[in-house]
Tab-separated table of C-alpha atoms and ligand atoms in Angstrom:
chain	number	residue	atom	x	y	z
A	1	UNK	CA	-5.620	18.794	5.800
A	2	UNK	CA	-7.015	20.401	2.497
A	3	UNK	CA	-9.395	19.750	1.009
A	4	UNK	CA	-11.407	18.760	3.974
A	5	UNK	CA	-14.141	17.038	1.851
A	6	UNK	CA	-12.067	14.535	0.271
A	7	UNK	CA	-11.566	13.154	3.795
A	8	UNK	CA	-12.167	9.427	4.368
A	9	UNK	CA	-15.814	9.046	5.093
A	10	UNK	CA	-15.580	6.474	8.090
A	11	UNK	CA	-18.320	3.784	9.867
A	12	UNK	CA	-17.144	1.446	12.879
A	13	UNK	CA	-17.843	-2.528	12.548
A	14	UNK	CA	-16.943	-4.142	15.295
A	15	UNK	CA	-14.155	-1.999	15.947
A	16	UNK	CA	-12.828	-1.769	12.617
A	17	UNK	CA	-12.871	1.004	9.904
A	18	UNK	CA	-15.240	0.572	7.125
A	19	UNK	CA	-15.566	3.178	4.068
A	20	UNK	CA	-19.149	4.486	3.907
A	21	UNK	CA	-18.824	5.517	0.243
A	22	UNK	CA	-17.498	2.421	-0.744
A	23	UNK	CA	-19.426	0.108	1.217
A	24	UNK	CA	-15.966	-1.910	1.866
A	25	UNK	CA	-13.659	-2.989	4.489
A	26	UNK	CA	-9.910	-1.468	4.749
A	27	UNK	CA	-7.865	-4.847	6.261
A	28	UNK	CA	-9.434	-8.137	6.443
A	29	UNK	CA	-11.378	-8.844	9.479
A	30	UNK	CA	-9.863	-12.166	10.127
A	31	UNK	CA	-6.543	-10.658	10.714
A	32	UNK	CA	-5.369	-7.619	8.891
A	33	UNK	CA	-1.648	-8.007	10.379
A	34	UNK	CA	-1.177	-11.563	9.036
A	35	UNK	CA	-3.178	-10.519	5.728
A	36	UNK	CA	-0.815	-7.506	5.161
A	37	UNK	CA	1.926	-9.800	5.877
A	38	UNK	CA	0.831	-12.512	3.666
A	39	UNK	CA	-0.886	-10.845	0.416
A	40	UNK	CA	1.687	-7.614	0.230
A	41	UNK	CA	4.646	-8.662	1.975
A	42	UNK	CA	5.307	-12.330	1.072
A	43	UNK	CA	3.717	-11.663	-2.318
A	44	UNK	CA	6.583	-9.627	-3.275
A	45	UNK	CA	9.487	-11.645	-1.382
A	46	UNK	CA	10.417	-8.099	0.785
A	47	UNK	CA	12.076	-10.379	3.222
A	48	UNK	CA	14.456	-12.236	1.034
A	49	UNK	CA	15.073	-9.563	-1.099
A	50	UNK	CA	15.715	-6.799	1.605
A	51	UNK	CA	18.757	-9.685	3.461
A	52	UNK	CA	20.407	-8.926	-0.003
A	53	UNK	CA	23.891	-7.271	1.734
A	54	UNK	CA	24.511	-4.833	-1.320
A	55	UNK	CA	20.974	-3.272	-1.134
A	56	UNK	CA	20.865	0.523	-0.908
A	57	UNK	CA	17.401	1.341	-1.409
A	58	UNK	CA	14.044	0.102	-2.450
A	59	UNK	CA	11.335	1.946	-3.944
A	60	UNK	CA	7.615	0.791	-2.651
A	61	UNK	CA	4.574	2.532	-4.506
A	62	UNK	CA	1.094	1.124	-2.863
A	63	UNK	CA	-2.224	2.515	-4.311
A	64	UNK	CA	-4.530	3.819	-1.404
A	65	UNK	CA	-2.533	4.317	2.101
A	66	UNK	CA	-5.745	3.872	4.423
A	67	UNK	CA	-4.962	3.555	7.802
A	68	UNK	CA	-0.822	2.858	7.164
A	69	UNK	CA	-1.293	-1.189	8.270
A	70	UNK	CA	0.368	-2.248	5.010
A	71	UNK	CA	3.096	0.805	5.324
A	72	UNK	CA	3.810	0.264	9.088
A	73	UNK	CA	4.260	-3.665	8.590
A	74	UNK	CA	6.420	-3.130	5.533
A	75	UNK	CA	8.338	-0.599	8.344
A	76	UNK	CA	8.744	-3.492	10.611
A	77	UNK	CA	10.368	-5.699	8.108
A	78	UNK	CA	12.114	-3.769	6.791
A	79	UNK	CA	14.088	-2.739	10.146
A	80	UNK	CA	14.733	-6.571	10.680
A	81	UNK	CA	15.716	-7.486	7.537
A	82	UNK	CA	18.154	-5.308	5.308
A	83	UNK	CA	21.322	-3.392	5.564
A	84	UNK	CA	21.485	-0.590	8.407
A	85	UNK	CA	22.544	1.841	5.480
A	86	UNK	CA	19.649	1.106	2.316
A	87	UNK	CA	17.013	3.008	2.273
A	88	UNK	CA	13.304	2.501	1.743
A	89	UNK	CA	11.482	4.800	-0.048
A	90	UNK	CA	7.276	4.027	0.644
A	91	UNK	CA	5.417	5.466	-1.752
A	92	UNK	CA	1.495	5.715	-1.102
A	93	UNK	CA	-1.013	7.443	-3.315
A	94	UNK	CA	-4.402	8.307	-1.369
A	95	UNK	CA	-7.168	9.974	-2.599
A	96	UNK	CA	-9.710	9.829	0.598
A	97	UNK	CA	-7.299	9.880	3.641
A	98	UNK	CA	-8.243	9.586	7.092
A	99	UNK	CA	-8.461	11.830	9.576
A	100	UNK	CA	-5.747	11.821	12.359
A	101	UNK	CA	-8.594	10.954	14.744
A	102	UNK	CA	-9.358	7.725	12.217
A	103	UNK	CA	-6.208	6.499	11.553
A	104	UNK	CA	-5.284	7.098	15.673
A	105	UNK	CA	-8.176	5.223	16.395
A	106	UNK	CA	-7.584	2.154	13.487
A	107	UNK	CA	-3.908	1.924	14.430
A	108	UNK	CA	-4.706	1.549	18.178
A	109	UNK	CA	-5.995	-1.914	17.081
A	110	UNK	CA	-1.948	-2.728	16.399
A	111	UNK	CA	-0.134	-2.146	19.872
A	112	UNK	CA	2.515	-4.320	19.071
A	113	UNK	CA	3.017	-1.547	15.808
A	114	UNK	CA	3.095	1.464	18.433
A	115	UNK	CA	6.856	2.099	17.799
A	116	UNK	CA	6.603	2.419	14.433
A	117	UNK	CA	2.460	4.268	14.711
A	118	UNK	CA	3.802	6.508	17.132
A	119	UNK	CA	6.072	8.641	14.995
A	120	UNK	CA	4.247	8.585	11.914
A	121	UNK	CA	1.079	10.120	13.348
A	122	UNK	CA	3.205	12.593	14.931
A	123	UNK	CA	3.828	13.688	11.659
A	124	UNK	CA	0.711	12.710	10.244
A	125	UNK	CA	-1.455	15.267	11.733
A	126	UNK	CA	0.585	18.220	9.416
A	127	UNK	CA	-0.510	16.710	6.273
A	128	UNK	CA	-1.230	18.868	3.232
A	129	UNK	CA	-2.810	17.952	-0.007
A	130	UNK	CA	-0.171	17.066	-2.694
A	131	UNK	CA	3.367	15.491	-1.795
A	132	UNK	CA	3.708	15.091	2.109
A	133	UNK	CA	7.190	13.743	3.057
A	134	UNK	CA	7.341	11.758	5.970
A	135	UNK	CA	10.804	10.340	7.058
A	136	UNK	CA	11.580	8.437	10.201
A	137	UNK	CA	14.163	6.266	11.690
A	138	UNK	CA	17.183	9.227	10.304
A	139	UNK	CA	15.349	8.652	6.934
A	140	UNK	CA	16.313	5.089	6.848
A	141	UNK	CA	12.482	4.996	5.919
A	142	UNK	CA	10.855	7.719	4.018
A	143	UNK	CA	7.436	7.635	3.622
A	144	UNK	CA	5.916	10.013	0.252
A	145	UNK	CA	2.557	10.423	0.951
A	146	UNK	CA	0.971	11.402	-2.386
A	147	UNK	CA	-2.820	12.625	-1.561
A	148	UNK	CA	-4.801	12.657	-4.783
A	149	UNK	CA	-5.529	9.998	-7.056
A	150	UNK	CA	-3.439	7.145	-7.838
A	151	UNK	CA	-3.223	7.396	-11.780
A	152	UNK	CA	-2.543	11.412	-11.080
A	153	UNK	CA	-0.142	11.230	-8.583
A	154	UNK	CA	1.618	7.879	-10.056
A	155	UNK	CA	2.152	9.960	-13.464
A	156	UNK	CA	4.268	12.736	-11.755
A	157	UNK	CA	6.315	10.031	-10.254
A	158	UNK	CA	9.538	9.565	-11.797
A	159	UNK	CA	11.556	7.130	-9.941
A	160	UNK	CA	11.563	3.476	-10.638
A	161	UNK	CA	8.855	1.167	-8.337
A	162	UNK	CA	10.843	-2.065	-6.788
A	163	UNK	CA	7.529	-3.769	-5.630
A	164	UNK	CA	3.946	-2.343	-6.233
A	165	UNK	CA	1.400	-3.163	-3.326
A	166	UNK	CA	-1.967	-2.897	-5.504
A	167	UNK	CA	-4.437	-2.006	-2.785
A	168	UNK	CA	-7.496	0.201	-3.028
A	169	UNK	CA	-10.882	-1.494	-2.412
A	170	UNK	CA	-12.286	-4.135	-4.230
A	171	UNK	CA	-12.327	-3.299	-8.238
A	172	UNK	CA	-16.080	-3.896	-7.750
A	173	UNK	CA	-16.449	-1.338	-5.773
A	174	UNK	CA	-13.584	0.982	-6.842
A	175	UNK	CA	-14.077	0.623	-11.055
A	176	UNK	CA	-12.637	3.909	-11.283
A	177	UNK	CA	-9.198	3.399	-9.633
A	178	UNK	CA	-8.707	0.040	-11.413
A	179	UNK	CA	-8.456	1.781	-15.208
A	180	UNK	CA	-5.749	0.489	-18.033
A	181	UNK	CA	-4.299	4.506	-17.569
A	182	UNK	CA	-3.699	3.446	-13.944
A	183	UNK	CA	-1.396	0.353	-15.223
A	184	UNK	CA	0.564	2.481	-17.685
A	185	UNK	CA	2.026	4.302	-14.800
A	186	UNK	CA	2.782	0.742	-13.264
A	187	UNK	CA	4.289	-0.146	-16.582
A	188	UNK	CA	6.375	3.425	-17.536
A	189	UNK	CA	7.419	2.876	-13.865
A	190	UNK	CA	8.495	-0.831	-13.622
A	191	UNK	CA	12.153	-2.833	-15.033
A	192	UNK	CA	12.878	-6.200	-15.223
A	193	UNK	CA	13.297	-6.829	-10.978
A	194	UNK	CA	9.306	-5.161	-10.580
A	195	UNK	CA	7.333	-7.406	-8.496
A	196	UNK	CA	3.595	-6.594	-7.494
A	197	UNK	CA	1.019	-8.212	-5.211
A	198	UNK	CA	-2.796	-7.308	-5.147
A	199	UNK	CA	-5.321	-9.301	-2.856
A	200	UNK	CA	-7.935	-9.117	-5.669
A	201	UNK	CA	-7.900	-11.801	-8.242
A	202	UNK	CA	-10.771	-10.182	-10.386
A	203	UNK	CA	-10.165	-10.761	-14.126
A	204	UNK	CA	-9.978	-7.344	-15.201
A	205	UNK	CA	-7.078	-6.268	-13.133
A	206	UNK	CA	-5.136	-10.014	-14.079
A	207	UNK	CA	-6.048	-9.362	-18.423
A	208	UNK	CA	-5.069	-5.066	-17.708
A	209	UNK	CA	-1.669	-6.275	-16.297
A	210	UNK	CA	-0.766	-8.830	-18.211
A	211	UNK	CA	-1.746	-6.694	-21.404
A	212	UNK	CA	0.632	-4.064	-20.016
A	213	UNK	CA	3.493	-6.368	-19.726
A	214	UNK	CA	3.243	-8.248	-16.125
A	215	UNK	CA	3.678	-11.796	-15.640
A	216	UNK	CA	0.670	-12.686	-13.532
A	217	UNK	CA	0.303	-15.871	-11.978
A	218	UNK	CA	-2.673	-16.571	-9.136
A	219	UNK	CA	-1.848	-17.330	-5.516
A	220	UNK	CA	-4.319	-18.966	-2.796
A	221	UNK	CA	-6.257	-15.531	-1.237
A	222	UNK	CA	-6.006	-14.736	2.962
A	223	UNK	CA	-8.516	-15.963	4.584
A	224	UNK	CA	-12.190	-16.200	3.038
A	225	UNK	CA	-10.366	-15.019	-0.263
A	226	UNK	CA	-10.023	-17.659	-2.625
A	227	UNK	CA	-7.144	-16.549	-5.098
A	228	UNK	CA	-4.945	-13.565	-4.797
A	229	UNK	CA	-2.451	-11.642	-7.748
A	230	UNK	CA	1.053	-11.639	-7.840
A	231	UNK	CA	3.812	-11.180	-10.831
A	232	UNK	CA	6.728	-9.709	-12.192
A	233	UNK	CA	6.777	-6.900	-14.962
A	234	UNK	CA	8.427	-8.842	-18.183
A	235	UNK	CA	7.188	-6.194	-20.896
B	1	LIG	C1	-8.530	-1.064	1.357
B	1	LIG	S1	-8.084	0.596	1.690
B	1	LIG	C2	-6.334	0.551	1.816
B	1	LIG	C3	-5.828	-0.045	3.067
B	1	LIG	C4	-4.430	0.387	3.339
B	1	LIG	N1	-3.470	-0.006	2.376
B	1	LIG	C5	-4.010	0.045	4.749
B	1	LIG	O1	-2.877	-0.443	4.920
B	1	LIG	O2	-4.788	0.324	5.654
B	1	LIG	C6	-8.211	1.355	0.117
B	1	LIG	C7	-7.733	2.786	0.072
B	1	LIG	O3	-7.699	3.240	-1.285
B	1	LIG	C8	-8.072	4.599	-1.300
B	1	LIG	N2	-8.485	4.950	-2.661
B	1	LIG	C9	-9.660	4.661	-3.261
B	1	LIG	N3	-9.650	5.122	-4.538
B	1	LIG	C10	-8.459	5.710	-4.734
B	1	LIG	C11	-7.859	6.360	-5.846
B	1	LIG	N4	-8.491	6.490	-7.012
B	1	LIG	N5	-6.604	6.845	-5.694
B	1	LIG	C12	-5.950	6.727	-4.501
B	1	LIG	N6	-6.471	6.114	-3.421
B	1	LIG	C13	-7.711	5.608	-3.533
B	1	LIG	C14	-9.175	4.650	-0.293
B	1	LIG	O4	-9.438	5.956	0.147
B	1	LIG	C15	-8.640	3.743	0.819
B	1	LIG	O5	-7.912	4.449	1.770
């Protein structure tokens, strides 16, 4: 993978992956299954909207892939839920990715994700730097793996985003991801069905969206997280 010193910088807690330079955590520790599920997944309504018959594809675009959890769990859904014909289209801007030893080792924690892990680290391990295509299940999924930064790769992006997953690291501890140029992308990419869902509640990123033309309303946070964001783009 180039350029080898952009790769994710990696510590073990307790078994879990924890990014040295940011001195932060990449799932919750209380569950990072039912925390995908409940902060990405539910705060965008995937499941209702994906049992929609006349669906043919959905566009996903998540800010920092990490080890995949939110990705393969979006997979999983998705598989159970909509038409055997639409198509999901995942795509996942990442600036520090892991190496295929990390993300092996982080999505061993998920056995009961193995058929879905399995054949996107098989395809994983040939990742360049740049647009990486990844498609699996006959390309009923296909997964654009954009490694750079978000803003950067989000502004060569031209097709419309169904439901943004706004990960990436506490804004805290990430300032420089969580910049207004970062939500005009969101915006120039967004219509009036756009949902998004970030686990952070800080007031920056709620004021930057909803100055950018997002409806943002607060949600109870997973776990020890008090509030969460969700909305719709309006602007
Ligand atoms: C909390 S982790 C994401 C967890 C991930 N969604 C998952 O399912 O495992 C945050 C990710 O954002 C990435 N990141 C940080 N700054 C970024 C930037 N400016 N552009 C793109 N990705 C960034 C980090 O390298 C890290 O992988």
């Amino acid at each position: 993978m180039q350029p080898q010193s952009n790769i994710a910088n990696i510590e073990w807690r307790d078994g879990q992956p924890f990014a040295s330079n940011f001195q932060d955590v990449y799932f919750s520790s209380d569950n990072g299954l039912l925390e995908t599920d409940y902060v990405f997944l539910q705060g965008n309504h995937l499941a209702e909207r994906w049992l929609d018959s006349e669906l043919q594809t959905f566009n996903i675009a998540e800010t920092g892939f990490g080890s995949g959890l939110n990705f393969l769990c979006a997979v999983n859904t998705w598989l159970s839920t909509s038409p055997e014909n639409a198509k999901l289209h995942y795509m996942s801007a990442e600036k520090y990715p892991l190496s295929l030893h990390d993300i092996s080792t982080a999505l061993n924690l998920w056995p009961q994700l193995k058929t879905v892990s399995e054949p996107l680290l098989a395809q994983y391990k040939n990742l360049i730097s740049g647009s990486n295509t990844i498609s699996l299940y006959d390309n009923r999924v296909q997964l654009s793996l954009l490694i750079g930064d978000a803003t950067a790769c989000f502004s060569k992006v031209t097709s419309q985003v169904d439901a943004w997953f706004l990960d990436g690291f506490a804004p805290a501890k990430n300032p420089d991801m969580w910049q207004i140029e970062l939500f005009q992308q969101m915006a120039r990419l967004s219509n009036a069905t756009t949902t998004f869902a970030t686990f952070t509640s800080a007031g920056d990123v709620r004021r930057g969206l909803t100055n950018i033309g997002f409806n943002v309303r607060k949600r109870i946070g997973f776990g020890k997280k008090r509030e969460m964001l969700v909305g719709n783009f309006v602007g």
